Amino acid sequence: MPAAAPAAPDAASAPAREQTPPDDLGTPFSTRYARFEPVPFSALPGWSADSARESLNAFRQSCLALGKKPVWDDLCAAAGRIETIDDPGIRRFFEQRFHAYSMQNPDQSDEGVITGYYEPLLEGSRTRSSRYPYPVHGVPADLLFLDAQVAAAGKRQWLRLDDRRLTPAAPGSPGARQYDVDMGDLTPGIRDKRYRVRAEGGRIVPYWSRQAIERRALDAQVLAWVNDAYALYSLQIQGSGKIRLAGGETLRVAYGEQNGHPFLPQASSADTATVGAAIKTRGLALGASSAAATSSAALPMATPQTAPAIQRDPDVARIIAALQGRGSGAAARPAAPAATPVAPVAPVAPAAPAASRPAAPDPEVAAIIAALGGNTSARPAASPAPAPASAPGDASPAAMGGTGQTTGIPDPSYVFFRLIPDGPQGPLGALGVPLTAGRSIAVDPRTTPLGYPVFVSTGGSSPSAGAVNRLMFAQDTGGAIRGTVRADYFWGFGPTAGDRASRMKETGRMWLLLPRDLQTSAMTAAVRTRSLGGPAALAECVVPDPDNCVEQ
């Protein structure tokens, strides 16, 4: 459970400010992807019943990243001075410092999907062996970034490498080189509008796919070797996790980077919408080019080796089994929904891992399996062609053979990791601060700025025992988290958290809390439109951010 706010004299209270009138609302505004309607805090279901002390601790985590930004410097300083452990006093802080906005889809509907994710545990070793053949890669040295605007400037360009970023350069200038730029059918990252690329002689091309990575010796640190390809795939889906080494030591890894390829289950064009609607795994998204990548003939797939000592992640194993043609029959039918919603009132704190993972059926996983198992045109990805030889001085790795076993997993997407300190705190999210079980969510940063408070409700007008009605904080992202009313609820660490996360899929509503003194281009456009009586270009981001939401 999240820790309570530090105890202090009961007489203390939130920083003094006059009580905000209930009808003192913000200004409505819209972006390209969402509408924001101001509402009083009394309209938030369960607002007065939520544990404000827990939310204050998560808010202070957001302040570690936002505390030096305009407006937030004052807010975070004020939050640091709060000495009360009284929930009403903490709620007054939010009511007096923020406006609440109902988050609405472009069609003005206010409902979406709330799912869950967690921090998994793997078994591994620092040394490669037949027992531990699958590498957990750090970020490769040859993984580079190319802005979408630069890529669109022409097929042949002069570029200079600045750290890992390729930037335009004057012909013949120091460090400049002329390249042919070919991104194929890939799209840039939705957050930073950048491609993940590599240099191949005089060409800039997309970074290696999963299949190519498994066959190559990457110029990347291997953080650990694990004994289950499916568990490693699950780790990549979740974005962070722990690895228990044979000697008893535990490593903790967090998302480092991604290879720039989309999550691609190789469904046909007829099934792409069905499969895409079913996918909820965080950190991944169904690629727009999936239909084009599907061939008209069945392709062979290798069968992954059976891991000797740890159970395969049940959800991922069922998906992979379906992709390999073993998911037909009863196993491919969607499971019946639970009689009552999962009650996210007790997020899972770090605990000793259980011997095995529960295999509770996940309706969305079953839907993926049903779509794939019943679709005769669904097929795995083609085996990659042998990599070309590297040119002298080229940033691409030499073709020296794979660093681990090939898995047969057809998804071209691949996640690289970095080591982070282990401890009782949660893993680091995209905001760069530790996640708090039960108070952190992953969001679409285009419609929900990272670090900001978001009230989430899955209770509706008659909340059940499993309803969520709580103030949470947008501290993470995920490739599958797309849309306005869309969030992934962080459950914590271990198999119990994984079981709860896999069973969580609720219809919900969300309210974004924006600082009263905040002014953004999205809000300014709304004011200008009303005052001048003419249309204004809608902003893409509620709050632009160079790492998480870049305006085009």
mmCIF file of N, CA and C in Angstrom, residues 361-468:
data_model
loop_
_atom_site.group_PDB
_atom_site.id
_atom_site.type_symbol
_atom_site.label_atom_id
_atom_site.label_comp_id
_atom_site.label_asym_id
_atom_site.label_seq_id
_atom_site.Cartn_x
_atom_site.Cartn_y
_atom_site.Cartn_z
ATOM 1 N N PRO A 361 -7.973 -16.324 -16.599
ATOM 2 C CA PRO A 361 -8.245 -15.978 -17.994
ATOM 3 C C PRO A 361 -8.515 -14.499 -18.152
ATOM 4 N N ASP A 362 -7.952 -13.920 -19.165
ATOM 5 C CA ASP A 362 -8.132 -12.506 -19.464
ATOM 6 C C ASP A 362 -9.032 -12.404 -20.686
ATOM 7 N N PRO A 363 -10.204 -11.779 -20.592
ATOM 8 C CA PRO A 363 -11.097 -11.709 -21.745
ATOM 9 C C PRO A 363 -10.454 -11.098 -22.971
ATOM 10 N N GLU A 364 -9.585 -10.079 -22.784
ATOM 11 C CA GLU A 364 -8.982 -9.449 -23.950
ATOM 12 C C GLU A 364 -7.963 -10.375 -24.608
ATOM 13 N N VAL A 365 -7.194 -11.098 -23.777
ATOM 14 C CA VAL A 365 -6.263 -12.069 -24.343
ATOM 15 C C VAL A 365 -7.033 -13.146 -25.085
ATOM 16 N N ALA A 366 -8.135 -13.608 -24.485
ATOM 17 C CA ALA A 366 -8.947 -14.623 -25.148
ATOM 18 C C ALA A 366 -9.502 -14.108 -26.461
ATOM 19 N N ALA A 367 -9.849 -12.809 -26.502
ATOM 20 C CA ALA A 367 -10.371 -12.233 -27.738
ATOM 21 C C ALA A 367 -9.305 -12.212 -28.826
ATOM 22 N N ILE A 368 -8.059 -11.900 -28.424
ATOM 23 C CA ILE A 368 -6.967 -11.933 -29.399
ATOM 24 C C ILE A 368 -6.797 -13.346 -29.942
ATOM 25 N N ILE A 369 -6.814 -14.321 -29.021
ATOM 26 C CA ILE A 369 -6.629 -15.709 -29.433
ATOM 27 C C ILE A 369 -7.760 -16.153 -30.341
ATOM 28 N N ALA A 370 -8.991 -15.744 -29.989
ATOM 29 C CA ALA A 370 -10.129 -16.128 -30.811
ATOM 30 C C ALA A 370 -10.002 -15.563 -32.212
ATOM 31 N N ALA A 371 -9.568 -14.290 -32.291
ATOM 32 C CA ALA A 371 -9.425 -13.661 -33.604
ATOM 33 C C ALA A 371 -8.337 -14.339 -34.422
ATOM 34 N N LEU A 372 -7.217 -14.644 -33.746
ATOM 35 C CA LEU A 372 -6.108 -15.257 -34.466
ATOM 36 C C LEU A 372 -6.367 -16.729 -34.767
ATOM 37 N N GLY A 373 -6.918 -17.449 -33.782
ATOM 38 C CA GLY A 373 -7.154 -18.864 -33.965
ATOM 39 C C GLY A 373 -8.205 -19.154 -35.012
ATOM 40 N N GLY A 374 -9.189 -18.263 -35.152
ATOM 41 C CA GLY A 374 -10.251 -18.500 -36.120
ATOM 42 C C GLY A 374 -9.996 -17.862 -37.453
ATOM 43 N N ASN A 375 -8.819 -17.303 -37.644
ATOM 44 C CA ASN A 375 -8.517 -16.599 -38.885
ATOM 45 C C ASN A 375 -7.434 -17.358 -39.637
ATOM 46 N N THR A 376 -7.817 -18.033 -40.687
ATOM 47 C CA THR A 376 -6.860 -18.861 -41.416
ATOM 48 C C THR A 376 -5.818 -18.049 -42.152
ATOM 49 N N SER A 377 -6.077 -16.747 -42.338
ATOM 50 C CA SER A 377 -5.102 -15.923 -43.051
ATOM 51 C C SER A 377 -4.071 -15.320 -42.123
ATOM 52 N N ALA A 378 -4.288 -15.463 -40.784
ATOM 53 C CA ALA A 378 -3.315 -14.933 -39.844
ATOM 54 C C ALA A 378 -2.059 -15.788 -39.894
ATOM 55 N N ARG A 379 -0.912 -15.137 -39.918
ATOM 56 C CA ARG A 379 0.319 -15.899 -40.067
ATOM 57 C C ARG A 379 1.472 -15.122 -39.463
ATOM 58 N N PRO A 380 2.526 -15.802 -39.074
ATOM 59 C CA PRO A 380 3.671 -15.142 -38.477
ATOM 60 C C PRO A 380 4.467 -14.342 -39.487
ATOM 61 N N ALA A 381 5.373 -13.564 -38.951
ATOM 62 C CA ALA A 381 6.222 -12.736 -39.798
ATOM 63 C C ALA A 381 7.230 -13.591 -40.545
ATOM 64 N N ALA A 382 7.622 -13.074 -41.687
ATOM 65 C CA ALA A 382 8.644 -13.772 -42.459
ATOM 66 C C ALA A 382 9.976 -13.689 -41.745
ATOM 67 N N SER A 383 10.795 -14.696 -41.919
ATOM 68 C CA SER A 383 12.129 -14.663 -41.355
ATOM 69 C C SER A 383 12.921 -13.574 -42.048
ATOM 70 N N PRO A 384 13.694 -12.797 -41.303
ATOM 71 C CA PRO A 384 14.423 -11.695 -41.918
ATOM 72 C C PRO A 384 15.540 -12.189 -42.822
ATOM 73 N N ALA A 385 15.804 -11.390 -43.833
ATOM 74 C CA ALA A 385 16.912 -11.715 -44.722
ATOM 75 C C ALA A 385 18.216 -11.509 -43.983
ATOM 76 N N PRO A 386 19.276 -12.185 -44.378
ATOM 77 C CA PRO A 386 20.562 -11.978 -43.726
ATOM 78 C C PRO A 386 20.954 -10.512 -43.778
ATOM 79 N N ALA A 387 21.506 -10.028 -42.677
ATOM 80 C CA ALA A 387 21.869 -8.619 -42.598
ATOM 81 C C ALA A 387 23.049 -8.334 -43.510
ATOM 82 N N PRO A 388 23.062 -7.161 -44.152
ATOM 83 C CA PRO A 388 24.187 -6.811 -45.011
ATOM 84 C C PRO A 388 25.449 -6.575 -44.206
ATOM 85 N N ALA A 389 26.568 -6.772 -44.857
ATOM 86 C CA ALA A 389 27.839 -6.545 -44.185
ATOM 87 C C ALA A 389 27.988 -5.077 -43.847
ATOM 88 N N SER A 390 28.643 -4.795 -42.742
ATOM 89 C CA SER A 390 28.813 -3.428 -42.286
ATOM 90 C C SER A 390 29.964 -2.760 -43.018
ATOM 91 N N ALA A 391 29.753 -1.493 -43.345
ATOM 92 C CA ALA A 391 30.811 -0.718 -43.965
ATOM 93 C C ALA A 391 31.772 -0.234 -42.896
ATOM 94 N N PRO A 392 33.012 0.044 -43.246
ATOM 95 C CA PRO A 392 33.958 0.561 -42.260
ATOM 96 C C PRO A 392 33.420 1.838 -41.624
ATOM 97 N N GLY A 393 33.489 1.881 -40.321
ATOM 98 C CA GLY A 393 32.998 3.059 -39.620
ATOM 99 C C GLY A 393 31.503 3.113 -39.483
ATOM 100 N N ASP A 394 30.805 2.095 -39.971
ATOM 101 C CA ASP A 394 29.345 2.072 -39.904
ATOM 102 C C ASP A 394 28.901 1.868 -38.468
ATOM 103 N N ALA A 395 27.736 2.448 -38.127
ATOM 104 C CA ALA A 395 27.229 2.312 -36.767
ATOM 105 C C ALA A 395 26.484 1.022 -36.547
ATOM 106 N N SER A 396 26.204 0.271 -37.614
ATOM 107 C CA SER A 396 25.455 -0.969 -37.430
ATOM 108 C C SER A 396 26.377 -2.072 -36.924
ATOM 109 N N PRO A 397 25.821 -3.070 -36.191
ATOM 110 C CA PRO A 397 26.661 -4.128 -35.640
ATOM 111 C C PRO A 397 27.116 -5.099 -36.711
ATOM 112 N N ALA A 398 28.227 -5.733 -36.486
ATOM 113 C CA ALA A 398 28.713 -6.752 -37.416
ATOM 114 C C ALA A 398 27.855 -7.994 -37.281
ATOM 115 N N ALA A 399 27.610 -8.664 -38.405
ATOM 116 C CA ALA A 399 26.786 -9.873 -38.382
ATOM 117 C C ALA A 399 27.636 -11.028 -37.867
ATOM 118 N N MET A 400 27.561 -11.275 -36.567
ATOM 119 C CA MET A 400 28.401 -12.288 -35.936
ATOM 120 C C MET A 400 27.568 -13.415 -35.342
ATOM 121 N N GLY A 401 26.282 -13.492 -35.720
ATOM 122 C CA GLY A 401 25.448 -14.533 -35.134
ATOM 123 C C GLY A 401 24.682 -13.985 -33.966
ATOM 124 N N GLY A 402 23.604 -14.658 -33.606
ATOM 125 C CA GLY A 402 22.731 -14.186 -32.541
ATOM 126 C C GLY A 402 23.379 -14.302 -31.181
ATOM 127 N N THR A 403 22.948 -13.467 -30.257
ATOM 128 C CA THR A 403 23.446 -13.518 -28.890
ATOM 129 C C THR A 403 22.606 -14.436 -28.022
ATOM 130 N N GLY A 404 21.494 -14.920 -28.520
ATOM 131 C CA GLY A 404 20.641 -15.800 -27.733
ATOM 132 C C GLY A 404 19.825 -16.684 -28.646
ATOM 133 N N GLN A 405 18.954 -17.480 -28.041
ATOM 134 C CA GLN A 405 18.101 -18.361 -28.818
ATOM 135 C C GLN A 405 17.052 -17.551 -29.569
ATOM 136 N N THR A 406 16.736 -17.965 -30.790
ATOM 137 C CA THR A 406 15.597 -17.365 -31.478
ATOM 138 C C THR A 406 14.322 -17.899 -30.838
ATOM 139 N N THR A 407 13.293 -17.086 -30.817
ATOM 140 C CA THR A 407 12.086 -17.428 -30.070
ATOM 141 C C THR A 407 10.902 -17.790 -30.940
ATOM 142 N N GLY A 408 10.890 -17.344 -32.193
ATOM 143 C CA GLY A 408 9.719 -17.546 -33.026
ATOM 144 C C GLY A 408 8.602 -16.569 -32.742
ATOM 145 N N ILE A 409 8.801 -15.647 -31.815
ATOM 146 C CA ILE A 409 7.780 -14.635 -31.535
ATOM 147 C C ILE A 409 7.707 -13.696 -32.738
ATOM 148 N N PRO A 410 6.552 -13.546 -33.381
ATOM 149 C CA PRO A 410 6.481 -12.790 -34.638
ATOM 150 C C PRO A 410 6.442 -11.280 -34.470
ATOM 151 N N ASP A 411 6.204 -10.795 -33.286
ATOM 152 C CA ASP A 411 6.117 -9.360 -33.049
ATOM 153 C C ASP A 411 7.451 -8.690 -33.378
ATOM 154 N N PRO A 412 7.502 -7.730 -34.313
ATOM 155 C CA PRO A 412 8.779 -7.081 -34.648
ATOM 156 C C PRO A 412 9.242 -6.071 -33.603
ATOM 157 N N SER A 413 8.345 -5.663 -32.702
ATOM 158 C CA SER A 413 8.714 -4.695 -31.673
ATOM 159 C C SER A 413 9.644 -5.332 -30.645
ATOM 160 N N TYR A 414 10.576 -4.531 -30.121
ATOM 161 C CA TYR A 414 11.539 -5.047 -29.142
ATOM 162 C C TYR A 414 11.897 -3.922 -28.180
ATOM 163 N N VAL A 415 11.906 -4.218 -26.891
ATOM 164 C CA VAL A 415 12.188 -3.216 -25.859
ATOM 165 C C VAL A 415 13.558 -3.476 -25.249
ATOM 166 N N PHE A 416 14.337 -2.414 -25.089
ATOM 167 C CA PHE A 416 15.631 -2.459 -24.423
ATOM 168 C C PHE A 416 15.481 -1.864 -23.019
ATOM 169 N N PHE A 417 16.341 -2.304 -22.100
ATOM 170 C CA PHE A 417 16.180 -1.925 -20.702
ATOM 171 C C PHE A 417 17.418 -1.222 -20.158
ATOM 172 N N ARG A 418 17.277 -0.718 -18.947
ATOM 173 C CA ARG A 418 18.392 -0.157 -18.189
ATOM 174 C C ARG A 418 18.243 -0.594 -16.738
ATOM 175 N N LEU A 419 19.368 -0.728 -16.061
ATOM 176 C CA LEU A 419 19.342 -1.112 -14.654
ATOM 177 C C LEU A 419 18.982 0.086 -13.792
ATOM 178 N N ILE A 420 18.147 -0.145 -12.786
ATOM 179 C CA ILE A 420 17.823 0.885 -11.806
ATOM 180 C C ILE A 420 17.963 0.270 -10.421
ATOM 181 N N PRO A 421 18.161 1.081 -9.386
ATOM 182 C CA PRO A 421 18.296 0.521 -8.035
ATOM 183 C C PRO A 421 17.018 -0.181 -7.591
ATOM 184 N N ASP A 422 17.189 -1.280 -6.879
ATOM 185 C CA ASP A 422 16.040 -1.970 -6.312
ATOM 186 C C ASP A 422 15.712 -1.348 -4.961
ATOM 187 N N GLY A 423 14.495 -1.547 -4.515
ATOM 188 C CA GLY A 423 14.069 -1.001 -3.239
ATOM 189 C C GLY A 423 12.573 -1.103 -3.094
ATOM 190 N N PRO A 424 12.039 -0.584 -1.998
ATOM 191 C CA PRO A 424 10.595 -0.696 -1.760
ATOM 192 C C PRO A 424 9.755 0.195 -2.657
ATOM 193 N N GLN A 425 10.367 1.216 -3.245
ATOM 194 C CA GLN A 425 9.611 2.108 -4.109
ATOM 195 C C GLN A 425 9.246 1.406 -5.408
ATOM 196 N N GLY A 426 8.284 1.969 -6.131
ATOM 197 C CA GLY A 426 7.862 1.389 -7.396
ATOM 198 C C GLY A 426 8.890 1.611 -8.486
ATOM 199 N N PRO A 427 8.703 0.982 -9.646
ATOM 200 C CA PRO A 427 9.610 1.184 -10.780
ATOM 201 C C PRO A 427 9.470 2.594 -11.335
ATOM 202 N N LEU A 428 10.447 3.022 -12.109
ATOM 203 C CA LEU A 428 10.380 4.341 -12.725
ATOM 204 C C LEU A 428 9.442 4.308 -13.920
ATOM 205 N N GLY A 429 8.544 5.291 -13.993
ATOM 206 C CA GLY A 429 7.668 5.430 -15.139
ATOM 207 C C GLY A 429 8.241 6.407 -16.146
ATOM 208 N N ALA A 430 7.468 6.721 -17.172
ATOM 209 C CA ALA A 430 7.932 7.617 -18.234
ATOM 210 C C ALA A 430 8.224 9.018 -17.716
ATOM 211 N N LEU A 431 7.595 9.402 -16.608
ATOM 212 C CA LEU A 431 7.864 10.716 -16.021
ATOM 213 C C LEU A 431 9.234 10.758 -15.367
ATOM 214 N N GLY A 432 9.813 9.589 -15.096
ATOM 215 C CA GLY A 432 11.117 9.531 -14.454
ATOM 216 C C GLY A 432 11.056 9.491 -12.948
ATOM 217 N N VAL A 433 9.883 9.246 -12.378
ATOM 218 C CA VAL A 433 9.728 9.145 -10.929
ATOM 219 C C VAL A 433 9.151 7.774 -10.593
ATOM 220 N N PRO A 434 9.372 7.290 -9.356
ATOM 221 C CA PRO A 434 8.833 5.976 -8.984
ATOM 222 C C PRO A 434 7.309 5.959 -9.032
ATOM 223 N N LEU A 435 6.770 4.866 -9.567
ATOM 224 C CA LEU A 435 5.324 4.695 -9.610
ATOM 225 C C LEU A 435 4.810 4.285 -8.234
ATOM 226 N N THR A 436 3.593 4.698 -7.941
ATOM 227 C CA THR A 436 2.935 4.355 -6.684
ATOM 228 C C THR A 436 1.780 3.413 -6.976
ATOM 229 N N ALA A 437 1.829 2.210 -6.409
ATOM 230 C CA ALA A 437 0.758 1.240 -6.638
ATOM 231 C C ALA A 437 -0.572 1.829 -6.189
ATOM 232 N N GLY A 438 -1.547 1.790 -7.090
ATOM 233 C CA GLY A 438 -2.873 2.298 -6.765
ATOM 234 C C GLY A 438 -3.048 3.789 -6.946
ATOM 235 N N ARG A 439 -1.962 4.513 -7.266
ATOM 236 C CA ARG A 439 -2.073 5.963 -7.460
ATOM 237 C C ARG A 439 -1.437 6.429 -8.762
ATOM 238 N N SER A 440 -0.718 5.566 -9.457
ATOM 239 C CA SER A 440 -0.093 5.931 -10.729
ATOM 240 C C SER A 440 -0.848 5.279 -11.880
ATOM 241 N N ILE A 441 -0.970 6.010 -12.975
ATOM 242 C CA ILE A 441 -1.575 5.467 -14.181
ATOM 243 C C ILE A 441 -0.691 5.787 -15.382
ATOM 244 N N ALA A 442 -0.790 4.930 -16.394
ATOM 245 C CA ALA A 442 -0.190 5.200 -17.699
ATOM 246 C C ALA A 442 -1.270 5.797 -18.586
ATOM 247 N N VAL A 443 -0.909 6.814 -19.363
ATOM 248 C CA VAL A 443 -1.890 7.583 -20.129
ATOM 249 C C VAL A 443 -1.357 7.885 -21.521
ATOM 250 N N ASP A 444 -2.212 8.464 -22.333
ATOM 251 C CA ASP A 444 -1.810 9.033 -23.615
ATOM 252 C C ASP A 444 -1.365 10.467 -23.334
ATOM 253 N N PRO A 445 -0.069 10.778 -23.465
ATOM 254 C CA PRO A 445 0.414 12.108 -23.074
ATOM 255 C C PRO A 445 -0.074 13.239 -23.967
ATOM 256 N N ARG A 446 -0.701 12.917 -25.083
ATOM 257 C CA ARG A 446 -1.271 13.973 -25.917
ATOM 258 C C ARG A 446 -2.490 14.598 -25.248
ATOM 259 N N THR A 447 -3.240 13.796 -24.506
ATOM 260 C CA THR A 447 -4.467 14.296 -23.881
ATOM 261 C C THR A 447 -4.360 14.403 -22.368
ATOM 262 N N THR A 448 -3.365 13.759 -21.786
ATOM 263 C CA THR A 448 -3.174 13.798 -20.338
ATOM 264 C C THR A 448 -1.713 14.099 -20.052
ATOM 265 N N PRO A 449 -1.362 15.325 -19.712
ATOM 266 C CA PRO A 449 0.047 15.669 -19.498
ATOM 267 C C PRO A 449 0.654 14.856 -18.356
ATOM 268 N N LEU A 450 1.893 14.415 -18.542
ATOM 269 C CA LEU A 450 2.543 13.606 -17.525
ATOM 270 C C LEU A 450 2.801 14.411 -16.257
ATOM 271 N N GLY A 451 2.543 13.756 -15.131
ATOM 272 C CA GLY A 451 2.717 14.361 -13.823
ATOM 273 C C GLY A 451 1.453 14.953 -13.248
ATOM 274 N N TYR A 452 0.443 15.192 -14.092
ATOM 275 C CA TYR A 452 -0.744 15.919 -13.657
ATOM 276 C C TYR A 452 -1.720 15.006 -12.908
ATOM 277 N N PRO A 453 -2.516 15.590 -11.994
ATOM 278 C CA PRO A 453 -3.527 14.807 -11.285
ATOM 279 C C PRO A 453 -4.694 14.464 -12.210
ATOM 280 N N VAL A 454 -5.207 13.252 -12.062
ATOM 281 C CA VAL A 454 -6.350 12.776 -12.840
ATOM 282 C C VAL A 454 -7.266 12.001 -11.900
ATOM 283 N N PHE A 455 -8.514 12.411 -11.816
ATOM 284 C CA PHE A 455 -9.469 11.639 -11.023
ATOM 285 C C PHE A 455 -10.088 10.587 -11.932
ATOM 286 N N VAL A 456 -10.048 9.331 -11.491
ATOM 287 C CA VAL A 456 -10.523 8.199 -12.286
ATOM 288 C C VAL A 456 -11.702 7.553 -11.577
ATOM 289 N N SER A 457 -12.751 7.276 -12.332
ATOM 290 C CA SER A 457 -13.926 6.604 -11.775
ATOM 291 C C SER A 457 -14.383 5.496 -12.703
ATOM 292 N N THR A 458 -14.547 4.309 -12.147
ATOM 293 C CA THR A 458 -15.167 3.208 -12.883
ATOM 294 C C THR A 458 -16.481 2.811 -12.226
ATOM 295 N N GLY A 459 -16.964 3.648 -11.291
ATOM 296 C CA GLY A 459 -18.133 3.270 -10.511
ATOM 297 C C GLY A 459 -19.458 3.553 -11.162
ATOM 298 N N GLY A 460 -19.546 4.592 -12.013
ATOM 299 C CA GLY A 460 -20.826 4.977 -12.585
ATOM 300 C C GLY A 460 -21.751 5.523 -11.515
ATOM 301 N N SER A 461 -23.040 5.547 -11.804
ATOM 302 C CA SER A 461 -24.002 6.124 -10.866
ATOM 303 C C SER A 461 -24.259 5.218 -9.676
ATOM 304 N N SER A 462 -24.039 3.906 -9.836
ATOM 305 C CA SER A 462 -24.244 2.961 -8.740
ATOM 306 C C SER A 462 -22.975 2.126 -8.583
ATOM 307 N N PRO A 463 -21.947 2.682 -7.961
ATOM 308 C CA PRO A 463 -20.663 1.991 -7.889
ATOM 309 C C PRO A 463 -20.760 0.667 -7.145
ATOM 310 N N SER A 464 -20.104 -0.339 -7.701
ATOM 311 C CA SER A 464 -20.074 -1.650 -7.060
ATOM 312 C C SER A 464 -18.921 -1.705 -6.074
ATOM 313 N N ALA A 465 -18.803 -2.841 -5.423
ATOM 314 C CA ALA A 465 -17.729 -2.996 -4.445
ATOM 315 C C ALA A 465 -16.356 -2.900 -5.095
ATOM 316 N N GLY A 466 -16.284 -3.126 -6.396
ATOM 317 C CA GLY A 466 -15.004 -3.084 -7.074
ATOM 318 C C GLY A 466 -14.728 -1.780 -7.784
ATOM 319 N N ALA A 467 -15.480 -0.744 -7.496
ATOM 320 C CA ALA A 467 -15.337 0.507 -8.231
ATOM 321 C C ALA A 467 -14.048 1.229 -7.870
ATOM 322 N N VAL A 468 -13.510 1.953 -8.849
ATOM 323 C CA VAL A 468 -12.400 2.879 -8.627
ATOM 324 C C VAL A 468 -12.977 4.278 -8.590
#
